[in-house]
Short mmCIF file of C-alpha atoms and ligand atoms in Angstrom, two decimals:
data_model
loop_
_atom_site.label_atom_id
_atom_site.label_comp_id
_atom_site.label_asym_id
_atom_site.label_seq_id
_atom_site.Cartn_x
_atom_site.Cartn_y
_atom_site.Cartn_z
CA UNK A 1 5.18 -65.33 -107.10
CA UNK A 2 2.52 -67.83 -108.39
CA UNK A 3 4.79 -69.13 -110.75
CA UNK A 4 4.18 -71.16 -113.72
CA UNK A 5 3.75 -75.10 -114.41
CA UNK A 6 5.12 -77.90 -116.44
CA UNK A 7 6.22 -81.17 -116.28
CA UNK A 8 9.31 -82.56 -114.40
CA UNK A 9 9.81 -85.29 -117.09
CA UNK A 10 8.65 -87.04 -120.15
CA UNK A 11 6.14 -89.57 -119.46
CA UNK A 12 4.88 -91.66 -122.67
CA UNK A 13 0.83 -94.44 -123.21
CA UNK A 14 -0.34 -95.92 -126.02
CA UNK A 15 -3.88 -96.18 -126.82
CA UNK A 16 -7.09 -96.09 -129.20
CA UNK A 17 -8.30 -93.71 -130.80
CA UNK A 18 -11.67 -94.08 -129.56
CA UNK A 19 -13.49 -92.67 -133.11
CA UNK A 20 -10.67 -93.48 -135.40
CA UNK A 21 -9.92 -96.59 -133.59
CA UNK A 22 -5.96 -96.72 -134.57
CA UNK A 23 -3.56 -97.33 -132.46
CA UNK A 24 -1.93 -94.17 -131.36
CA UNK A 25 1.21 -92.84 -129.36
CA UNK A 26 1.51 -89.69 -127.06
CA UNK A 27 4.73 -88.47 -125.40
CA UNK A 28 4.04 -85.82 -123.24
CA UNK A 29 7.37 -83.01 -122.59
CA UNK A 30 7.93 -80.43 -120.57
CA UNK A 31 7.56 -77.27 -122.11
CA UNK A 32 9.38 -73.72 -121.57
CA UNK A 33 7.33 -70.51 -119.85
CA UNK A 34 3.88 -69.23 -122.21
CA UNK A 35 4.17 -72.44 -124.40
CA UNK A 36 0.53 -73.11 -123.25
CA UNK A 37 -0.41 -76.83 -124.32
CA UNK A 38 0.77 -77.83 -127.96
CA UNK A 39 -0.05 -81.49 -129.60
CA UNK A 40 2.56 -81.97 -132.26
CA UNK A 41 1.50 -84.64 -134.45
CA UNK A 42 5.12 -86.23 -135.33
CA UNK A 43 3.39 -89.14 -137.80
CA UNK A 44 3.50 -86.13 -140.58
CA UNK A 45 6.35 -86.04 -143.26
CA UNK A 46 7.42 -82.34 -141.22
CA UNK A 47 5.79 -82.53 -137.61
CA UNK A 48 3.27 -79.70 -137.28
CA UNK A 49 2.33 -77.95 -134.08
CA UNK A 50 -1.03 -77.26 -133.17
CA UNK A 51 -2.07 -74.84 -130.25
CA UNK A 52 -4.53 -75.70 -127.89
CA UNK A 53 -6.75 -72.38 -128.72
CA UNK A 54 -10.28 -71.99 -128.60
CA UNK A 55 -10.13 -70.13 -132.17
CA UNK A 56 -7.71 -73.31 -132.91
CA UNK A 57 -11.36 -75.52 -133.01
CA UNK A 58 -12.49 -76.79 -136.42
CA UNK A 59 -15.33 -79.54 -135.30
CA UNK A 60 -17.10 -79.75 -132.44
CA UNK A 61 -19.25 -82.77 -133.17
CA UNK A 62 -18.75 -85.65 -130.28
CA UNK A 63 -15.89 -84.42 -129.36
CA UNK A 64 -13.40 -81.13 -129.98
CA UNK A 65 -11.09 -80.84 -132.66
CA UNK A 66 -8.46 -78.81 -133.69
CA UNK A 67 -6.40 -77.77 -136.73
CA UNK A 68 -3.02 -75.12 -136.96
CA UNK A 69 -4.92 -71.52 -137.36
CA UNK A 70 -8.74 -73.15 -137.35
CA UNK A 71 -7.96 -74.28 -140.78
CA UNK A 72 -10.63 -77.06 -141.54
CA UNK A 73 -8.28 -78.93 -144.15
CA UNK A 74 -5.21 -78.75 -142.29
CA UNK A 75 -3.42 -81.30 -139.81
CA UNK A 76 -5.79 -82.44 -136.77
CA UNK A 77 -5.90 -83.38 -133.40
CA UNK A 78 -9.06 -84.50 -131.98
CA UNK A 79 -10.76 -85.69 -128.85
CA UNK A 80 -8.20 -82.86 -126.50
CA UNK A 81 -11.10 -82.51 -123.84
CA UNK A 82 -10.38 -85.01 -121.65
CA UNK A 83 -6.06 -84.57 -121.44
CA UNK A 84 -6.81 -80.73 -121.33
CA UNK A 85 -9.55 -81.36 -118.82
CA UNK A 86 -6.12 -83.11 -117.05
CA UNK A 87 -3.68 -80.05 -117.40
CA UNK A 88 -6.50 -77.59 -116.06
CA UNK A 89 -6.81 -79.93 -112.57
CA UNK A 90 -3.48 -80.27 -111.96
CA UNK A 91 -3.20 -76.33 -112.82
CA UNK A 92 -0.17 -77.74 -115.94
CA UNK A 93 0.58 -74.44 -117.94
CA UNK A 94 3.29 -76.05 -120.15
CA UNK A 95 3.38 -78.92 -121.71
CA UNK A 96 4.03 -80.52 -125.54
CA UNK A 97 2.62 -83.44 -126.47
CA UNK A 98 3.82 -85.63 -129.08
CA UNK A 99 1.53 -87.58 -130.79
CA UNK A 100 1.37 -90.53 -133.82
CA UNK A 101 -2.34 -89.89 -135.06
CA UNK A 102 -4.78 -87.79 -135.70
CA UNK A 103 -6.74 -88.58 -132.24
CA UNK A 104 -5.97 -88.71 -128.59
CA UNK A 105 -5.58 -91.68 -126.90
CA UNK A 106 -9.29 -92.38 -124.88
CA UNK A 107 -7.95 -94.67 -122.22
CA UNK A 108 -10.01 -95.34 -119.91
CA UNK A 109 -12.99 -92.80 -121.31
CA UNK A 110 -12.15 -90.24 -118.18
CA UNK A 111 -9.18 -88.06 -117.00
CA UNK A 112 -8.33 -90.42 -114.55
CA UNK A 113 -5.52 -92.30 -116.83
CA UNK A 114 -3.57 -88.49 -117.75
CA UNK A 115 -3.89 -87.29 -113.96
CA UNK A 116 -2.04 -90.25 -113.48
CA UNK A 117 0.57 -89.97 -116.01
CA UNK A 118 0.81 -86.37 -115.82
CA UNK A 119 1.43 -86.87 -112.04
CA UNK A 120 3.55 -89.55 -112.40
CA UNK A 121 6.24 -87.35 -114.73
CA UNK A 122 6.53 -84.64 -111.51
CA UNK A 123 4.95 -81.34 -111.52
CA UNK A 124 8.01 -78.25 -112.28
CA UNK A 125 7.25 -74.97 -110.80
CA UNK A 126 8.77 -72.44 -113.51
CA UNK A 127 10.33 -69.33 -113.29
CA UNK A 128 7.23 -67.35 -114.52
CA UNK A 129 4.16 -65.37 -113.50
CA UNK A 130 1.46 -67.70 -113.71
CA UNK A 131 -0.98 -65.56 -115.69
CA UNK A 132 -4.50 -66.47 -115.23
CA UNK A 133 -7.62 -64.70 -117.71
CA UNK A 134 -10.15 -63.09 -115.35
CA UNK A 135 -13.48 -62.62 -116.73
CA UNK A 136 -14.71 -59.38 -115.11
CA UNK A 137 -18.41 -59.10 -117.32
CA UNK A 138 -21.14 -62.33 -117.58
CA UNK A 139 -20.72 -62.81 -120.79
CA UNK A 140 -23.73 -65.63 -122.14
CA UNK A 141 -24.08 -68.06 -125.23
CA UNK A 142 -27.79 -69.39 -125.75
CA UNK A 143 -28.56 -71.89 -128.83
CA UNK A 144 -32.49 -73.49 -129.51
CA UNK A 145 -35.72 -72.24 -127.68
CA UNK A 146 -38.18 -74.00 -125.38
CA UNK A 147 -37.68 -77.93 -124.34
CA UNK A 148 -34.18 -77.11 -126.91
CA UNK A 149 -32.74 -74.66 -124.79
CA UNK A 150 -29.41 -75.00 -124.02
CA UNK A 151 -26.90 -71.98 -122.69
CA UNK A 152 -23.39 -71.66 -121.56
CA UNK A 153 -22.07 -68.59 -119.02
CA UNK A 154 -19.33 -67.07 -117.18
CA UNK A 155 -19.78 -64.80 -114.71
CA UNK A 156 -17.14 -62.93 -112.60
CA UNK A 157 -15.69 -64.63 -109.70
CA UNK A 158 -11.95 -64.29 -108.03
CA UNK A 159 -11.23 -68.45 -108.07
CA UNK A 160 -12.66 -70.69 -110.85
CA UNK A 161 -16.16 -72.73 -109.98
CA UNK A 162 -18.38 -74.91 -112.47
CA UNK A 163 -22.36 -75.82 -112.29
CA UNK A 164 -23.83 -77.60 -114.91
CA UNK A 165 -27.39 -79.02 -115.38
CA UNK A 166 -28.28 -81.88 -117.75
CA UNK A 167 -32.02 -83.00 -118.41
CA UNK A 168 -31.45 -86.62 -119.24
CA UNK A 169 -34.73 -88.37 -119.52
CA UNK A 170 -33.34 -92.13 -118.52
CA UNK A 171 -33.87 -94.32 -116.21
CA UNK A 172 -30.68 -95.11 -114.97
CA UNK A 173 -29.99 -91.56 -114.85
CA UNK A 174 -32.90 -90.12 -113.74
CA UNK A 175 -33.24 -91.25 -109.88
CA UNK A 176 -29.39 -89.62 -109.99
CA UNK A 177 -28.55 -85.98 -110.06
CA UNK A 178 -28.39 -84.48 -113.12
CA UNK A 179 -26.99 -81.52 -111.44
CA UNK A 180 -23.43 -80.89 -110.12
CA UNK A 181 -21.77 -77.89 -108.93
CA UNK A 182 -17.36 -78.24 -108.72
CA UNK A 183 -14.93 -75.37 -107.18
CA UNK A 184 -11.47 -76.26 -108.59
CA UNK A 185 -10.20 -74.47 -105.44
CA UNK A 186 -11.50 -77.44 -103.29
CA UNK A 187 -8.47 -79.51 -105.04
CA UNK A 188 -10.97 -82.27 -105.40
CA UNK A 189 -10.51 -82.41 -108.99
CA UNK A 190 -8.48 -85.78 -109.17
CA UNK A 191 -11.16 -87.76 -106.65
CA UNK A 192 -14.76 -86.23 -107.25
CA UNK A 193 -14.56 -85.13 -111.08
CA UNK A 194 -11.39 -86.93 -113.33
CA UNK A 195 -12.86 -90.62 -112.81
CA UNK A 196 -16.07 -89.38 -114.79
CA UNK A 197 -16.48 -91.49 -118.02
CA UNK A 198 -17.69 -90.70 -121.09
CA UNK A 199 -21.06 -92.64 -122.39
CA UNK A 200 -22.94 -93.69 -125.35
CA UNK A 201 -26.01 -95.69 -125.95
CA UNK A 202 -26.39 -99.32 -127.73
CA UNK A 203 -28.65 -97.75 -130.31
CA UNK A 204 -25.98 -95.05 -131.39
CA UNK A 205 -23.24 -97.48 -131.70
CA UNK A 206 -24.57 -99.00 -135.42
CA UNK A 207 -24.89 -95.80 -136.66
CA UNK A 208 -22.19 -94.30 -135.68
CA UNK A 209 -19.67 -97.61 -136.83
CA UNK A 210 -21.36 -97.04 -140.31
CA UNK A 211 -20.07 -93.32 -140.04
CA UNK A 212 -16.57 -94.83 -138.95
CA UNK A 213 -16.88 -93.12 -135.41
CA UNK A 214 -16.66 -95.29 -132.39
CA UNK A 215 -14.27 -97.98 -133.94
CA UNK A 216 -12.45 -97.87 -130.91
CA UNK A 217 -15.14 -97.52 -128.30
CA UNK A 218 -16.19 -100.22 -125.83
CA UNK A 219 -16.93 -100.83 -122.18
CA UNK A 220 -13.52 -100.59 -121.70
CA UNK A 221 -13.55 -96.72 -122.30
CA UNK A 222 -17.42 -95.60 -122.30
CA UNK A 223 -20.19 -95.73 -120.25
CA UNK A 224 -22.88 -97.87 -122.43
CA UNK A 225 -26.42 -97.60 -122.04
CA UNK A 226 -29.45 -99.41 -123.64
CA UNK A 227 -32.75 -97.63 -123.28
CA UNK A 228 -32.91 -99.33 -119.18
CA UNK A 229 -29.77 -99.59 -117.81
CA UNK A 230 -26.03 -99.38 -117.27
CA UNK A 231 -24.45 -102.01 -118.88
CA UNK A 232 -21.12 -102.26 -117.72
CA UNK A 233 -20.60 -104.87 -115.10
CA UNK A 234 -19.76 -101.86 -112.69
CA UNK A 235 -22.16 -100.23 -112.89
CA UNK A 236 -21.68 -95.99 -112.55
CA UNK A 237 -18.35 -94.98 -110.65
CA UNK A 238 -20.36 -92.19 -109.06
CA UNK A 239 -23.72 -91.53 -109.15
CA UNK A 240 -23.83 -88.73 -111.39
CA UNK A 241 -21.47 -89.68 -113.28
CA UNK A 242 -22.92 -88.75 -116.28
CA UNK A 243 -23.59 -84.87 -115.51
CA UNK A 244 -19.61 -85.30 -113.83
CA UNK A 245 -18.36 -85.83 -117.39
CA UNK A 246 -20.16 -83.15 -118.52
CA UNK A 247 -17.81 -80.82 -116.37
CA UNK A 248 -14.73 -82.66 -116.62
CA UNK A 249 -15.89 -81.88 -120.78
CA UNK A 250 -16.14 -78.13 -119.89
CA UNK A 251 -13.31 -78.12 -117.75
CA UNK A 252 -10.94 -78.84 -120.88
CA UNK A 253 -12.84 -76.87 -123.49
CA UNK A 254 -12.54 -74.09 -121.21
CA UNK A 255 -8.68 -75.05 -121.23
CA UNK A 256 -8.65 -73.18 -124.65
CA UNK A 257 -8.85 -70.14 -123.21
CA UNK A 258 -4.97 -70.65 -123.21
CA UNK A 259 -4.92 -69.84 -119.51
CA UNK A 260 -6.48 -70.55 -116.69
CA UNK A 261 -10.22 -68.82 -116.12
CA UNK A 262 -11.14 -66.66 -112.85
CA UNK A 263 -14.80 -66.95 -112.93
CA UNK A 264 -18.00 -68.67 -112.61
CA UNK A 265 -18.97 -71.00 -115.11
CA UNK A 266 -22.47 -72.25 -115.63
CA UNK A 267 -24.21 -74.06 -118.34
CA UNK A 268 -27.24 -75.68 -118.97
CA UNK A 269 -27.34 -79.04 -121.55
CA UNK A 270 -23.73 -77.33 -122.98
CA UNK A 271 -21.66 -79.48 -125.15
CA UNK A 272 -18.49 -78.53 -126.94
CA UNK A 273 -19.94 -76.38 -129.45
CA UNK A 274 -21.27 -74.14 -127.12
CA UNK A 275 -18.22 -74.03 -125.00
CA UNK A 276 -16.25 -73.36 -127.77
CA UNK A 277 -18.52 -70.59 -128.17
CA UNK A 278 -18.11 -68.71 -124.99
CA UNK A 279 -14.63 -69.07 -124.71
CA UNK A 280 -14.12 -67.07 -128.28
CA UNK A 281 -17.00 -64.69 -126.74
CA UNK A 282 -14.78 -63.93 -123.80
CA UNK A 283 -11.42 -63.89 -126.12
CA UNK A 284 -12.81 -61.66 -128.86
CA UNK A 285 -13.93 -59.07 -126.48
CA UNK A 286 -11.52 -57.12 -124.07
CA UNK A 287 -13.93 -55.53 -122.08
CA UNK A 288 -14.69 -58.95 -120.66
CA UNK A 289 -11.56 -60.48 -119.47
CA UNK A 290 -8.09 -59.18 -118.30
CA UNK A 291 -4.66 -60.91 -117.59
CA UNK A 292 -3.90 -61.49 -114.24
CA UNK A 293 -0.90 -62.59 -112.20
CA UNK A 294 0.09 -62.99 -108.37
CA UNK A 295 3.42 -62.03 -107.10
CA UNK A 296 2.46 -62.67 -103.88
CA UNK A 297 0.56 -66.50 -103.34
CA UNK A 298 -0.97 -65.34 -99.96
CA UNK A 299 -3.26 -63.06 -102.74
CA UNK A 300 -4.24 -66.22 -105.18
CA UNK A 301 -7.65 -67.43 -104.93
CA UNK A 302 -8.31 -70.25 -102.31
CA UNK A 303 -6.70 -73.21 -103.64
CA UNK A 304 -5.71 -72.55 -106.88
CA UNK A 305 -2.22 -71.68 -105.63
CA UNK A 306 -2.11 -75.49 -104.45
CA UNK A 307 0.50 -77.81 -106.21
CA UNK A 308 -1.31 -81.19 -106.59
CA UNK A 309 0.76 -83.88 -104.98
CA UNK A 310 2.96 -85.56 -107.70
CA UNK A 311 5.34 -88.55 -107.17
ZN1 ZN B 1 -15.81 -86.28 -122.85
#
């Protein structure tokens, strides 16, 4: 049997919010079979659970939030793309994660920091059916027309790959690709797509302080850009690592599926909302997915049976 994942034991980091900017505490638990991922946010008089569920997403603006049952006014977590991003690489199907604020920790600005600590805490093979959604119709989101085109797709495959194309008229970006194509199968999530930052340019940082978003955002945890170059003494970590983030973005909105995807994902200049989007498209309509497990590994897609090496 393909059994189900979750951690061996608790692992804890302290970080920034990078919007909020507070200070902020995660403890991340093993969790029993069909928990799926839950951030409990223990700062609250009465701790309150909230599901990682794509119908869970109240705000999709710079980064993805979520509430208990979508409910705008209710508790919040925000800023889950990049830990979820985490859980989907390292194939994590259980896991509760404690945290002190209303915002996840941005570490480093990539996944690289919770493939680490998620790794270091031992991966737990359970004694479940790992159940994995298989989309089994193309099922599309489009928003805008013309040069503001953007779309979002899965299409039936048996494993899980990602293509995305971004048209990102800069110069430090534009002798690099702008287009990347990723088969989670390959196991290459941890080297070629979790060290992808997130970015931001010089001239959105004002405006966004006066909004109180970024207060925690610096070269520490962001890409920055002026209208030239690459600031950061380092330069890029890979060369498209701007399109990179993009997937390691989708990869974790996807997440909210609340299982694993079988399919072909592709998306042109996507961004949460739109991911958000297709994942409720594919949830709110059975003809387009069904629940699959494996009892026997030999039948698993290429790869996805693979336990990444924890220490
Ligand atoms: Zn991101």
């Amino acid at each position: 049997m393909l059994a189900q994942r979750t951690l061996k034991s608790i692992t804890r980091a302290v970080g920034v919010g990078v919007h909020g900017g507070q200070r902020v505490e995660l403890t991340l638990r093993p969790a029993p079979p069909d928990t799926g991922v839950i951030f409990r946010r223990t700062d609250l008089p009465k701790p309150v659970d909230i599901h990682a569920r794509a119908h869970a997403v109240t705000d999709t603006r710079l980064a993805t939030t979520l509430s208990p049952t979508g409910d705008p006014g209710g508790p919040k977590v925000k800023t889950v793309e990049h830990l979820l991003s985490a859980c989907s690489g390292l194939g994590l199907d259980n896991l509760i994660v404690d945290i002190t604020a209303e915002e996840v920790p941005i570490l480093d600005g990539s996944a690289a920091s919770f493939v680490f600590l998620l790794q270091s805490a031992g991966i737990q093979l359970q004694a479940a059916p790992k159940r994995f959604l298989r989309v089994v119709k193309p099922i599309e989101v489009r928003e805008g027309e013309g040069v503001s085109l953007k779309w979002a797709r899965l299409d039936p495959f048996e494993g899980y790959k990602l293509s995305f194309e971004i048209e990102f008229d800069h110069p430090a970006v534009n002798q690099t690709g702008q287009r990347v194509e990723f088969d989670m199968g390959s196991g290459l999530y941890k080297q070629q797509i979790a060290r992808a930052r997130t970015f931001g340019f010089t001239k959105d940082v004002e405006m966004m302080r006066s909004r109180g978003l970024a207060l925690g955002g610096s070269m520490d945890n962001a890409i920055v850009m002026d209208d030239y170059k690459v600031l950061n003494s380092g330069g890029f970590r890979y060369d498209d690592e701007i399109v990179k983030h993009k997937i390691l973005d989708a990869i974790g909105d996807l997440y909210l599926a609340g299982q694993p995807l079988l399919a072909a994902y592709s998306a042109f200049k996507s961004g949460h909302a739109l991911n958000n989007q297709l994942v409720r498209a594919v949830l709110d309509d059975p003809s387009a997915c069904e629940l699959v497990s494996f009892d026997d590994v030999s039948q698993a897609p290429t790869g996805l049976a693979d336990l990444a090496p924890a220490w």
